[in-house]
Short mmCIF file of C-alpha atoms and ligand atoms in Angstrom, two decimals:
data_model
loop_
_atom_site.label_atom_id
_atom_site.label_comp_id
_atom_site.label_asym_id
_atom_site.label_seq_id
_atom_site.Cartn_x
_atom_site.Cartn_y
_atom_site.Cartn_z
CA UNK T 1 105.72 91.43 124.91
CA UNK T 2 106.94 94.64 125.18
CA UNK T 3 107.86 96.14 128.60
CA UNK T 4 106.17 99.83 127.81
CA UNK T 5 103.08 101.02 125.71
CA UNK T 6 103.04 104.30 123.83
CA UNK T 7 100.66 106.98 124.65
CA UNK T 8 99.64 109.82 122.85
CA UNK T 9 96.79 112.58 123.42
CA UNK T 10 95.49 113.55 120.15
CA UNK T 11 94.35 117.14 118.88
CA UNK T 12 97.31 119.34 118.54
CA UNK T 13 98.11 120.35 114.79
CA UNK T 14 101.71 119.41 113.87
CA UNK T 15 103.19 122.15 113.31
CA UNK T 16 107.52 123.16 112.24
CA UNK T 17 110.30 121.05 110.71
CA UNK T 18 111.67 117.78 110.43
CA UNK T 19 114.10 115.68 108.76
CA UNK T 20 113.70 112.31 107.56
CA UNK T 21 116.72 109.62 108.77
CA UNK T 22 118.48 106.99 105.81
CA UNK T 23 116.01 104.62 104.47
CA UNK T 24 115.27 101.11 106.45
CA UNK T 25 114.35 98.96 103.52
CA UNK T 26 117.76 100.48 101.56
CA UNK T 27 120.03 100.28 105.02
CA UNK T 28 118.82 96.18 105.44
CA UNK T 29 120.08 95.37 101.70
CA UNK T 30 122.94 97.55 101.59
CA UNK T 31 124.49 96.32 104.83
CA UNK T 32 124.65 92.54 103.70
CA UNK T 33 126.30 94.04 99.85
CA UNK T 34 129.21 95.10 101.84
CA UNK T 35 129.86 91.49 102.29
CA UNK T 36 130.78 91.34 98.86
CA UNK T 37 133.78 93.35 98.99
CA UNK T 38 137.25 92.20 99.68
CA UNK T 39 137.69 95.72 101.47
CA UNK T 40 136.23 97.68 104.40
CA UNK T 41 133.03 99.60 103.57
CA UNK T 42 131.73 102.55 105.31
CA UNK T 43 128.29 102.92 104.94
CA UNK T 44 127.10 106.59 106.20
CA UNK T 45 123.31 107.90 107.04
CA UNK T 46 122.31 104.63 108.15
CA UNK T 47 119.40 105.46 110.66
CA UNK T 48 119.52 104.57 114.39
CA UNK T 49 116.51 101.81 113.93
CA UNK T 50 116.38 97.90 115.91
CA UNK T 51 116.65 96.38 112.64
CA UNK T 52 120.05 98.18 111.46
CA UNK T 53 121.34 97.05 115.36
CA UNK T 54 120.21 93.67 114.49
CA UNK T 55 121.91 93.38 111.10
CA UNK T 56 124.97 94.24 112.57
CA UNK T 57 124.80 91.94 114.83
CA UNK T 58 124.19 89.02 112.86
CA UNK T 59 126.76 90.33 110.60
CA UNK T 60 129.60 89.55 113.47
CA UNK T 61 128.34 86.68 114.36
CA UNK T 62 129.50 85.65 110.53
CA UNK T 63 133.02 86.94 111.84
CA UNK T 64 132.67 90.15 109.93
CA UNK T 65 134.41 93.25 112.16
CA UNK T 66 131.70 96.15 112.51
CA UNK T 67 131.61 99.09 114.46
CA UNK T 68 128.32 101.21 114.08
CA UNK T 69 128.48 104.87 115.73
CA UNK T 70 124.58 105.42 116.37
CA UNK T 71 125.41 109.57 116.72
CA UNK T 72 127.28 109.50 113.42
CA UNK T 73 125.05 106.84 111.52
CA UNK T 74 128.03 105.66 110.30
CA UNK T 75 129.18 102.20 109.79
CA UNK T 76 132.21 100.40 108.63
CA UNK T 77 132.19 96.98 108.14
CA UNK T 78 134.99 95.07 107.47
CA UNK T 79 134.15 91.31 106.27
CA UNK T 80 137.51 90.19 105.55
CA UNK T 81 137.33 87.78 108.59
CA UNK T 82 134.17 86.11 107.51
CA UNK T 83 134.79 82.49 108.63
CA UNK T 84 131.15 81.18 107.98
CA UNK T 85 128.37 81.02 105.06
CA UNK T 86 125.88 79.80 108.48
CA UNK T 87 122.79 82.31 109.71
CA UNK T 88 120.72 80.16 112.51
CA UNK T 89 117.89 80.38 112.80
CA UNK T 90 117.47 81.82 115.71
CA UNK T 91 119.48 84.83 113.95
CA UNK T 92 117.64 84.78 110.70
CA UNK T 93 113.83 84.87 112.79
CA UNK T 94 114.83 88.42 114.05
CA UNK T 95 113.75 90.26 110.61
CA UNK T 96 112.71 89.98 107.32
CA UNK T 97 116.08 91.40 106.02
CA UNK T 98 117.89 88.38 106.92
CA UNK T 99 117.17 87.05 103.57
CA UNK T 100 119.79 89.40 101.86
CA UNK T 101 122.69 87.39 103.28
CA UNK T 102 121.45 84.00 101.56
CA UNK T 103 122.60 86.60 98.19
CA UNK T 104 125.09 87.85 99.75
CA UNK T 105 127.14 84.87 101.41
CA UNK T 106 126.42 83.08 97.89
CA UNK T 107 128.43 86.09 96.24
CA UNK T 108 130.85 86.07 98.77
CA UNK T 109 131.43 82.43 98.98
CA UNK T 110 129.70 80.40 97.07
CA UNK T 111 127.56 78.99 99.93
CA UNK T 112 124.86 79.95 102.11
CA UNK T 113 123.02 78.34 104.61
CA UNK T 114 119.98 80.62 106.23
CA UNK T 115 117.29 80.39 108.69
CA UNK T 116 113.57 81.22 106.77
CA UNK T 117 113.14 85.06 107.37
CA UNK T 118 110.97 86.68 110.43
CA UNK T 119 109.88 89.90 110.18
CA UNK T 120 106.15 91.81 110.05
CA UNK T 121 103.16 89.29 109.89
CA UNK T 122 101.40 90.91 106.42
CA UNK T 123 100.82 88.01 104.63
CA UNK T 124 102.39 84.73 103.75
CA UNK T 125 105.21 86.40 101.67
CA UNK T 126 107.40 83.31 100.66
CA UNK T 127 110.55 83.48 99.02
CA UNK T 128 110.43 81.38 95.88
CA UNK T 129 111.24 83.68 93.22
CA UNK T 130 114.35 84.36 95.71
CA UNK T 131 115.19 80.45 95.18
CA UNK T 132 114.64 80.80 91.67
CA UNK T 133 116.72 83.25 90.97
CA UNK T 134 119.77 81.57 92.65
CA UNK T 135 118.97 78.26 91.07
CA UNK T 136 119.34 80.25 87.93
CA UNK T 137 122.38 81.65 88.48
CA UNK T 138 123.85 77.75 89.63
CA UNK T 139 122.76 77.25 92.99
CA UNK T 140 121.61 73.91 94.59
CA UNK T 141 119.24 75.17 96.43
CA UNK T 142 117.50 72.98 99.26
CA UNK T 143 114.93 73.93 101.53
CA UNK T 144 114.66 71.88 104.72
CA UNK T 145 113.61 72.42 108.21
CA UNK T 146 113.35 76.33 107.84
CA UNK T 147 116.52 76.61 107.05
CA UNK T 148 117.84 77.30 103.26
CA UNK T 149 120.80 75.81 101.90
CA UNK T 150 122.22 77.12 98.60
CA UNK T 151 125.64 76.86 97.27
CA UNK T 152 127.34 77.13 93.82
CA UNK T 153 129.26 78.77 91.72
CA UNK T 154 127.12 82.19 90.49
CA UNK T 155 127.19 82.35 86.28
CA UNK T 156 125.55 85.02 84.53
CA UNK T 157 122.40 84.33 83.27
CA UNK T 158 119.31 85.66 82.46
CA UNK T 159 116.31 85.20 84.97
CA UNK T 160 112.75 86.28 84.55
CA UNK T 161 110.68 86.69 87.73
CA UNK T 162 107.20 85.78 87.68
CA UNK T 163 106.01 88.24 89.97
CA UNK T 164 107.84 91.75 90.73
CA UNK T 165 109.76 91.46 94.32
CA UNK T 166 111.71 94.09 95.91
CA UNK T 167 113.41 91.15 97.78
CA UNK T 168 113.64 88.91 95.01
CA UNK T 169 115.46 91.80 92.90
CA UNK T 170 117.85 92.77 95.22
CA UNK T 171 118.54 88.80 96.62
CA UNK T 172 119.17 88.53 92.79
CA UNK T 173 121.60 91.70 92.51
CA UNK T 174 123.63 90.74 95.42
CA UNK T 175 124.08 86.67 94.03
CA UNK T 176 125.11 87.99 90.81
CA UNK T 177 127.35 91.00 91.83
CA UNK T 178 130.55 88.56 91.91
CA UNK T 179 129.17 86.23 89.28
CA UNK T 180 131.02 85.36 86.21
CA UNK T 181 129.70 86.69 82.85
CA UNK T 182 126.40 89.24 82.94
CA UNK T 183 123.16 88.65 84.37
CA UNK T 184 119.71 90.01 82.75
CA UNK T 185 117.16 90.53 85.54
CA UNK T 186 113.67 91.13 83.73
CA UNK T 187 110.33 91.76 85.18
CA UNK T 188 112.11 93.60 88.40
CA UNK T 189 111.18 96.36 90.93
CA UNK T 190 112.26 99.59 90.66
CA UNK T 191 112.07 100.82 94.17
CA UNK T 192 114.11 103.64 94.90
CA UNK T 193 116.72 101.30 96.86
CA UNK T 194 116.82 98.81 94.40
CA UNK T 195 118.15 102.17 92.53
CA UNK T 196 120.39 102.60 95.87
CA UNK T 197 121.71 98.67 95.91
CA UNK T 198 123.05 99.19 92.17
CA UNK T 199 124.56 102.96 92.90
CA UNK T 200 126.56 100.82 95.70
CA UNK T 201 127.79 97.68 94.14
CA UNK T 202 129.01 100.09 91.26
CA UNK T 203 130.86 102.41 93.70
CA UNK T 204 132.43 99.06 94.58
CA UNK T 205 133.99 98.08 91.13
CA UNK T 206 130.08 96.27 89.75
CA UNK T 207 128.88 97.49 86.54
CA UNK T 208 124.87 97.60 86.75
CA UNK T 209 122.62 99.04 84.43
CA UNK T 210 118.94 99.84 84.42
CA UNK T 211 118.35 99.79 87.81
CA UNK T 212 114.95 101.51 87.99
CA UNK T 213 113.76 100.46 84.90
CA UNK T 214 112.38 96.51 84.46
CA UNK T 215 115.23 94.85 83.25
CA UNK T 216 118.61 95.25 85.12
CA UNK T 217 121.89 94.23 83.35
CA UNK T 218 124.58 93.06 85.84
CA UNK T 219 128.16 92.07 84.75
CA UNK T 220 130.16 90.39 87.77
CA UNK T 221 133.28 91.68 89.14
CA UNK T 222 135.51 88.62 90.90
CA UNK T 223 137.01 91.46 93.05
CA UNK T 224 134.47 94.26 94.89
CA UNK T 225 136.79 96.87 96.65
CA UNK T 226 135.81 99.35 99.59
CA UNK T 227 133.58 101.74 99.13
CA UNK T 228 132.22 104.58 101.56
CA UNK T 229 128.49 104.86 100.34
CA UNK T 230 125.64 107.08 102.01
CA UNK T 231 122.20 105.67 101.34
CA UNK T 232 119.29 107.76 100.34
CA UNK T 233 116.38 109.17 102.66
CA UNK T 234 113.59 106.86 103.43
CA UNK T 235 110.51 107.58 101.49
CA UNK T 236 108.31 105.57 103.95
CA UNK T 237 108.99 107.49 106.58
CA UNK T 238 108.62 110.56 105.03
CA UNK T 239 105.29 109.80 103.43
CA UNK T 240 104.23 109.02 107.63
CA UNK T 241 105.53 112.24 108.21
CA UNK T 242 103.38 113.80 105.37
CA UNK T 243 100.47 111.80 106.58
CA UNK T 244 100.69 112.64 110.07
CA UNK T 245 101.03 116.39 109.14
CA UNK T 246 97.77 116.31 107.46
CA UNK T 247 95.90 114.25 110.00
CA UNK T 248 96.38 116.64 112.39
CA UNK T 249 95.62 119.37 109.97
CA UNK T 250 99.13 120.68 111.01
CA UNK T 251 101.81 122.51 108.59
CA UNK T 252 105.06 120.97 108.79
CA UNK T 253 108.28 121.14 106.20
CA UNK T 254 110.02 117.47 106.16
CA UNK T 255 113.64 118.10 105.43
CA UNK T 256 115.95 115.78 103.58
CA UNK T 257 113.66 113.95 101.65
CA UNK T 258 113.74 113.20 97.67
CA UNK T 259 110.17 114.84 96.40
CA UNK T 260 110.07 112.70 93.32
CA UNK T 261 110.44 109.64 95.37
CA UNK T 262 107.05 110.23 97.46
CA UNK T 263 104.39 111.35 93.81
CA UNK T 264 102.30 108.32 94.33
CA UNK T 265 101.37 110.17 98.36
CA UNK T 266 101.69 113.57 97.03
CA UNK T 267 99.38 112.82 93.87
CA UNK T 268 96.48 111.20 96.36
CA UNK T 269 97.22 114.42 99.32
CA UNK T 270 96.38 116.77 96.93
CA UNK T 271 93.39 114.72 95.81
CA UNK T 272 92.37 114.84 99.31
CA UNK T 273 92.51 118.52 99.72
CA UNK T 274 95.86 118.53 101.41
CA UNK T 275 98.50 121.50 100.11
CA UNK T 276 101.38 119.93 99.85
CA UNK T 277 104.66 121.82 98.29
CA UNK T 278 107.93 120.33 97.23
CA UNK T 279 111.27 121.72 97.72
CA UNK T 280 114.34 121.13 96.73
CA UNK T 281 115.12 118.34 99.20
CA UNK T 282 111.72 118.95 101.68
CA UNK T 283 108.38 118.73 101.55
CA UNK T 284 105.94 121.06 103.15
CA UNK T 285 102.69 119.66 104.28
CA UNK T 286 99.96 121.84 105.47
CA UNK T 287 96.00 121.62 105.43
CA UNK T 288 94.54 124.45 104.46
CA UNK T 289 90.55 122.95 103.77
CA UNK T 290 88.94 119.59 105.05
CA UNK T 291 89.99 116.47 103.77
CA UNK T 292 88.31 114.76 100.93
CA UNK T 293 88.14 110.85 100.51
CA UNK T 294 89.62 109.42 97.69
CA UNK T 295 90.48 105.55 96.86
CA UNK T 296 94.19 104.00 97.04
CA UNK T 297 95.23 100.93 95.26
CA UNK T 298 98.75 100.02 96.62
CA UNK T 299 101.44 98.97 93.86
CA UNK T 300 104.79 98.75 93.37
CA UNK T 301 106.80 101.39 92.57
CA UNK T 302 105.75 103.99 91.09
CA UNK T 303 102.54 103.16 92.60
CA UNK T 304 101.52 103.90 95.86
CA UNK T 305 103.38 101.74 98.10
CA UNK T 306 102.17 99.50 100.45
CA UNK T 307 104.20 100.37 103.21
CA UNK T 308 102.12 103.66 103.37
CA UNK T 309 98.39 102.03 103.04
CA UNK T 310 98.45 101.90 106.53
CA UNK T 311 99.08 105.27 108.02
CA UNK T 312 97.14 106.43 104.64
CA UNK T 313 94.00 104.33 105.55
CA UNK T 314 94.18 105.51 109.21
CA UNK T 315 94.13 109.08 107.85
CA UNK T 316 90.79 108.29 105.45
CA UNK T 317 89.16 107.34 108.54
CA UNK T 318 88.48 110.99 109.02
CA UNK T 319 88.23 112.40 105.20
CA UNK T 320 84.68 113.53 104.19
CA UNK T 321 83.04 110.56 102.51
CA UNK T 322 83.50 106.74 102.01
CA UNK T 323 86.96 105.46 100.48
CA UNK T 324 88.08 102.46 99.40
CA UNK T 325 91.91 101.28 99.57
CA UNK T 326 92.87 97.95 97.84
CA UNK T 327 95.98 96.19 98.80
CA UNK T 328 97.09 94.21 96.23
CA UNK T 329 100.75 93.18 97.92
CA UNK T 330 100.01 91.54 100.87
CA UNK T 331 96.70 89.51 101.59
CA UNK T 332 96.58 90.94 105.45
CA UNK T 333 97.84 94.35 106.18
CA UNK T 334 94.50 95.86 107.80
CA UNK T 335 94.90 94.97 111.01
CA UNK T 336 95.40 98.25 111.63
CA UNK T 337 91.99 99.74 111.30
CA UNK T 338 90.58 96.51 112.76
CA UNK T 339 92.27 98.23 115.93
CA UNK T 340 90.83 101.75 114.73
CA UNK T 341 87.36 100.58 115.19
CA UNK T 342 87.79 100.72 118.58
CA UNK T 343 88.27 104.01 118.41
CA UNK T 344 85.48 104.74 116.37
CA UNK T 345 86.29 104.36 112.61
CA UNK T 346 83.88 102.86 110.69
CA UNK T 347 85.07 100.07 108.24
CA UNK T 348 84.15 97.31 106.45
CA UNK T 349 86.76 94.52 105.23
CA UNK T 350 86.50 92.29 102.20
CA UNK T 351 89.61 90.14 101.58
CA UNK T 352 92.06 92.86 100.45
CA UNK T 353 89.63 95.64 100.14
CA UNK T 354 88.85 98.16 102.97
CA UNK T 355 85.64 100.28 102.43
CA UNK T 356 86.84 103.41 104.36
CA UNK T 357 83.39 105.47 106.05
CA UNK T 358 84.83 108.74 106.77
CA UNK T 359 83.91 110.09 110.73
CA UNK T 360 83.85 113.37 112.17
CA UNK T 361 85.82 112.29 115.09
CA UNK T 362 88.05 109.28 116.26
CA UNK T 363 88.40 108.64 120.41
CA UNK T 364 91.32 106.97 122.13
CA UNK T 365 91.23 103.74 122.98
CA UNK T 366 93.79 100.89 123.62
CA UNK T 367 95.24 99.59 120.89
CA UNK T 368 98.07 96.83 119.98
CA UNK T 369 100.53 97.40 117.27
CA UNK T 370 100.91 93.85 115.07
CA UNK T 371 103.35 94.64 112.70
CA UNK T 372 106.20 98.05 111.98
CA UNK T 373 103.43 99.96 109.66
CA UNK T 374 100.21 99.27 111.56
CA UNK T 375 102.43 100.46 114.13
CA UNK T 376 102.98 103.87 112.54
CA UNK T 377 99.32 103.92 111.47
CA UNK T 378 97.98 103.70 115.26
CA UNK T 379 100.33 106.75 115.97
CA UNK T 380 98.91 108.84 113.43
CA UNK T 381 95.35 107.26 114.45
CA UNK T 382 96.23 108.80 118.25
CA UNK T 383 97.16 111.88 117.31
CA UNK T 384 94.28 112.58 115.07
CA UNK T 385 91.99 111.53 118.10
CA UNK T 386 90.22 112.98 121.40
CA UNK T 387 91.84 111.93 124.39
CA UNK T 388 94.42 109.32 124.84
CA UNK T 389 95.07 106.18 122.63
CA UNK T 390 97.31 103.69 124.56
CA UNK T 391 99.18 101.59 122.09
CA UNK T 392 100.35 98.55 122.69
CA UNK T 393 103.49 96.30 121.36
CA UNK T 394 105.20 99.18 120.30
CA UNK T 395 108.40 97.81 119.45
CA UNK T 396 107.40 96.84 115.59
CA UNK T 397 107.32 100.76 115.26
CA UNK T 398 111.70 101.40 116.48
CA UNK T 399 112.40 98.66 113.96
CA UNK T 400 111.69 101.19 111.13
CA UNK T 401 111.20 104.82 112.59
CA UNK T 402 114.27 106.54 113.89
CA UNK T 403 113.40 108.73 116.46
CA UNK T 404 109.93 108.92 116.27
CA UNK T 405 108.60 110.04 119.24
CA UNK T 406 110.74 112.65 119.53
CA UNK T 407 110.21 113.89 115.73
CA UNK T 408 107.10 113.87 116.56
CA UNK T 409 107.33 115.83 119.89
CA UNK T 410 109.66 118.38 118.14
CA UNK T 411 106.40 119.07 116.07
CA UNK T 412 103.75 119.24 119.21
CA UNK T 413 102.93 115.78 119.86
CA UNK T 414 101.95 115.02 123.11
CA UNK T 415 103.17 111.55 122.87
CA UNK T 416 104.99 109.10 125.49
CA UNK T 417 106.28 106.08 126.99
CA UNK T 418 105.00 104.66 130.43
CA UNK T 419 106.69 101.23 131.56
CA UNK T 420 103.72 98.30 131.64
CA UNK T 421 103.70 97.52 135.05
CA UNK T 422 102.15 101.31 135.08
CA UNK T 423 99.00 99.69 133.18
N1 EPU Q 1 106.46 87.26 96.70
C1 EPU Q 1 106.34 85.98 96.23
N2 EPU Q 1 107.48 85.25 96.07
C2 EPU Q 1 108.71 85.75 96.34
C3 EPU Q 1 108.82 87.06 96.81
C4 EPU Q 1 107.68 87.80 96.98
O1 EPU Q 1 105.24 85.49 95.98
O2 EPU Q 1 109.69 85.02 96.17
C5 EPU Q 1 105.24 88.07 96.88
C6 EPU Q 1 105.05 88.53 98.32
O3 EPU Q 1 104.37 87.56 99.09
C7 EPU Q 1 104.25 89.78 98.12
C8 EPU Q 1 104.80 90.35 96.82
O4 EPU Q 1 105.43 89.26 96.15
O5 EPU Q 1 102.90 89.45 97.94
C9 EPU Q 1 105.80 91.47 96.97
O6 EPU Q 1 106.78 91.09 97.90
P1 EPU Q 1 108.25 91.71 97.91
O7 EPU Q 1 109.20 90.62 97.69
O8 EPU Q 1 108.27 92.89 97.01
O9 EPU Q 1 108.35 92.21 99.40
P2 EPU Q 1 109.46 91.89 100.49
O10 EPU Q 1 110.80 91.82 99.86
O11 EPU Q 1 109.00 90.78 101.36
C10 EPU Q 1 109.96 94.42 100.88
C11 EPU Q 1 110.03 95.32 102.07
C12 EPU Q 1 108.65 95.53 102.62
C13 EPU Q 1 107.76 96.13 101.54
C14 EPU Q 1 107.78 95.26 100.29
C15 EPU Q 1 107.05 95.86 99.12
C16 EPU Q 1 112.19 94.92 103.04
C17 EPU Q 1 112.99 94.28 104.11
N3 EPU Q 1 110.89 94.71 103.08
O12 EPU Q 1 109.39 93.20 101.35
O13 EPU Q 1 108.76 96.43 103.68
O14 EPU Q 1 106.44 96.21 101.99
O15 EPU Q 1 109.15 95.04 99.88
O16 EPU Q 1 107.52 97.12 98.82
O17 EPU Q 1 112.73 95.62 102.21
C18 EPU Q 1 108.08 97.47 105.66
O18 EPU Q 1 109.05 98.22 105.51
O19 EPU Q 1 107.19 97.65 106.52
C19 EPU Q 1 107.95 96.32 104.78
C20 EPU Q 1 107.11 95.33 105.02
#
């Protein structure tokens, strides 16, 4: 349990500039490719989030030598001394990321043994098409006691997924990086940092093509050599950003974002009513009339992306009418508005459908945080409502947001930590 709760007194518009930090999901799959190289890395505009700290962490515990400068967002990472293929765990339990190094260590040397991944609670989310993948490639793969065990010598093949997997894709890249001959990947995401993954195992000496498309072409290199990379902005923070702005009917530019990255939140926004304006690298968010409801089916990428349902479906709570979001990722990422109905949203739950009645007002209430997004989606919940939301379990929320509360301050949030004993 976490030794403070997060409080936040809704009302006050949003209003000024931002910046969004380097992307999470890009940061967690790039840190284990620098395992591949036979060279230092530095790996710049990595954010300041628990779940960068963490991969570092497990990443000396393989022997690897890495120094991460939270002020710079900077980190080099030397894996020359990496004297075990072995995650516990233990290790592996502390995130969902921890599945990158079963690709990684098998690129690096040939074995891998892992702890099952932890990580947010949003649905069963197994890893097969992970297994298949290296099996494909020449792994003996065993599963046994939570723990993974794959080893083998990588050979380029071609491997079809069943179902499109951001993990699965990159777990895929990263096995096949230093394998011998080329590797087809077909039926693969093209999420922005699978785009980011490929960008960095070329500037390494890789040669991959068609990352972003659905078929990703990957010809092996038996020596990777340093690389200092920077990793892109991260889009799901900036699309909370852009939601919070218009749930407090605010008017706020986000700076250092990619526009064309966030369409699938800008397309429904403007649906809604919201004026939203891209810049070169920022977004300006303002309201301008009240918000409309409109319906959200998550997909992958392009689609609207489930990692912004939540904060999305918080902000419907309030839109003029009913709405109706459909997750079609993961079987159980509502908990968040099961929360919300304590303070007042009205909303009705089939399987993975939420019918969405719009209110006039929301009220603060406590409210426990179960997973990173729900997290985000009870902040923006608070500071859309009247008085003060106490959230609970706010730790899921610094695994992924850099800085949050005091972005969010910087903008005229009245939002802040008390220690639990103050309960
Ligand atoms: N799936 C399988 N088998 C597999 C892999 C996935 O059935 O072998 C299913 C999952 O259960 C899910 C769907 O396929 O229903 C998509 O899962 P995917 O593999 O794409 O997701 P993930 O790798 O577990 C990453 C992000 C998530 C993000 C999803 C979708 C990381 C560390 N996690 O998860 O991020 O929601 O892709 O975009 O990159 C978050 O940031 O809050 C977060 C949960």
């Amino acid at each position: 349990m976490d030794a403070y709760k997060l409080l936040i007194t809704g009302g006050t518009p949003l209003v000024g500039e931002t910046y969004v930090s380097g992307g999470k999901n890009t940061s967690v799959a790039v840190i284990p490719a620098a395992l591949l190289s036979d060279e230092p890395c530095t790996l710049e505009n990595l954010p300041d989030i628990e779940d960068v700290r963490v991969l570092a962490e497990i990443l000396e515990g393989l022997g690897a030598k890495v120094h991460y400068d939270a002020v710079a967002r900077r980190m080099t990472l030397d894996p020359r001394g990496v004297n075990t293929c072995r995650v516990p765990y233990k290790q592996s339990q502390r995130m969902r990321a921890s599945y990158y190094l079963l690709g990684a260590l098998l690129g690096r040397c040939g074995q891998a043994e892992v702890g099952y991944p932890g990580g947010c609670s949003i649905g069963a989310r197994p890893v097969d098409q992970h297994l298949k993948a290296f099996r494909a490639l020449g792994a003996e793969v065993e599963e046994r006691g939570a723990i993974i065990t794959a080893k083998g010598r990588m050979v380029g093949t071609a491997v079809f997924f069943d179902r499109i997997t951001v993990g699965g894709t990159i777990n895929a890249m990263l096995a096949a990086a230093k394998a011998e001959g080329t590797t087809v990947l077909y039926n693969v995401a093209r999420e922005p940092h699978v785009v980011d993954l490929a960008n960095f195992l070329n500037s390494m000496g890789c040669r991959v093509k068609g990352a972003g498309t659905d078929i990703i072409r990957i010809t092996g290199a038996q020596h990777l050599h340093g690389s200092t990379y920077t990793v892109i902005p991260d889009q799901i923070e900036t699309g909370t950003l852009m939601i919070a702005a218009a749930a407090t009917r605010g008017d706020v530019v986000i700076r250092g974002c990619i526009p064309t990255h966030m369409e699938a939140l800008t397309a429904k926004l403007l649906e809604m009513g919201v004026a939203v304006s891209d810049m070169d690298d920022a977004i300006r968010v303002r309201t301008v009339r009240g918000h409309r409801a409109v319906n959200v089916k998550t997909q992958e990428y392009p689609g609207f992306p489930t990692d912004l349902q939540q904060p999305m479906s918080a902000l419907l709570t309030r839109a003029s009418g009913d709405s109706v979001v459909i997750e079609t990722i993961f079987e159980s990422r509502f908990k968040h508005l099961t929360e919300m109905q304590r303070m007042g949203a009205h909303v009705r739950i089939l399987d993975q459908t939420a019918i969405i009645e719009g209110v006039s007002e929301l009220y603060g209430a406590p409210v426990t945080a179960t997973d990173l997004r729900a997290g985000a989606a009870l902040v923006i919940a608070g500071l859309m409502a009247t008085g003060t939301t106490e959230i609970y379990e706010p730790g899921y929320i610094e695994r992924g947001y850099e800085h949050i509360e005091e972005k969010l301050r910087s903008l005229g949030a009245k939002i802040w930590r008390e220690p639990l004993e103050a309960r």
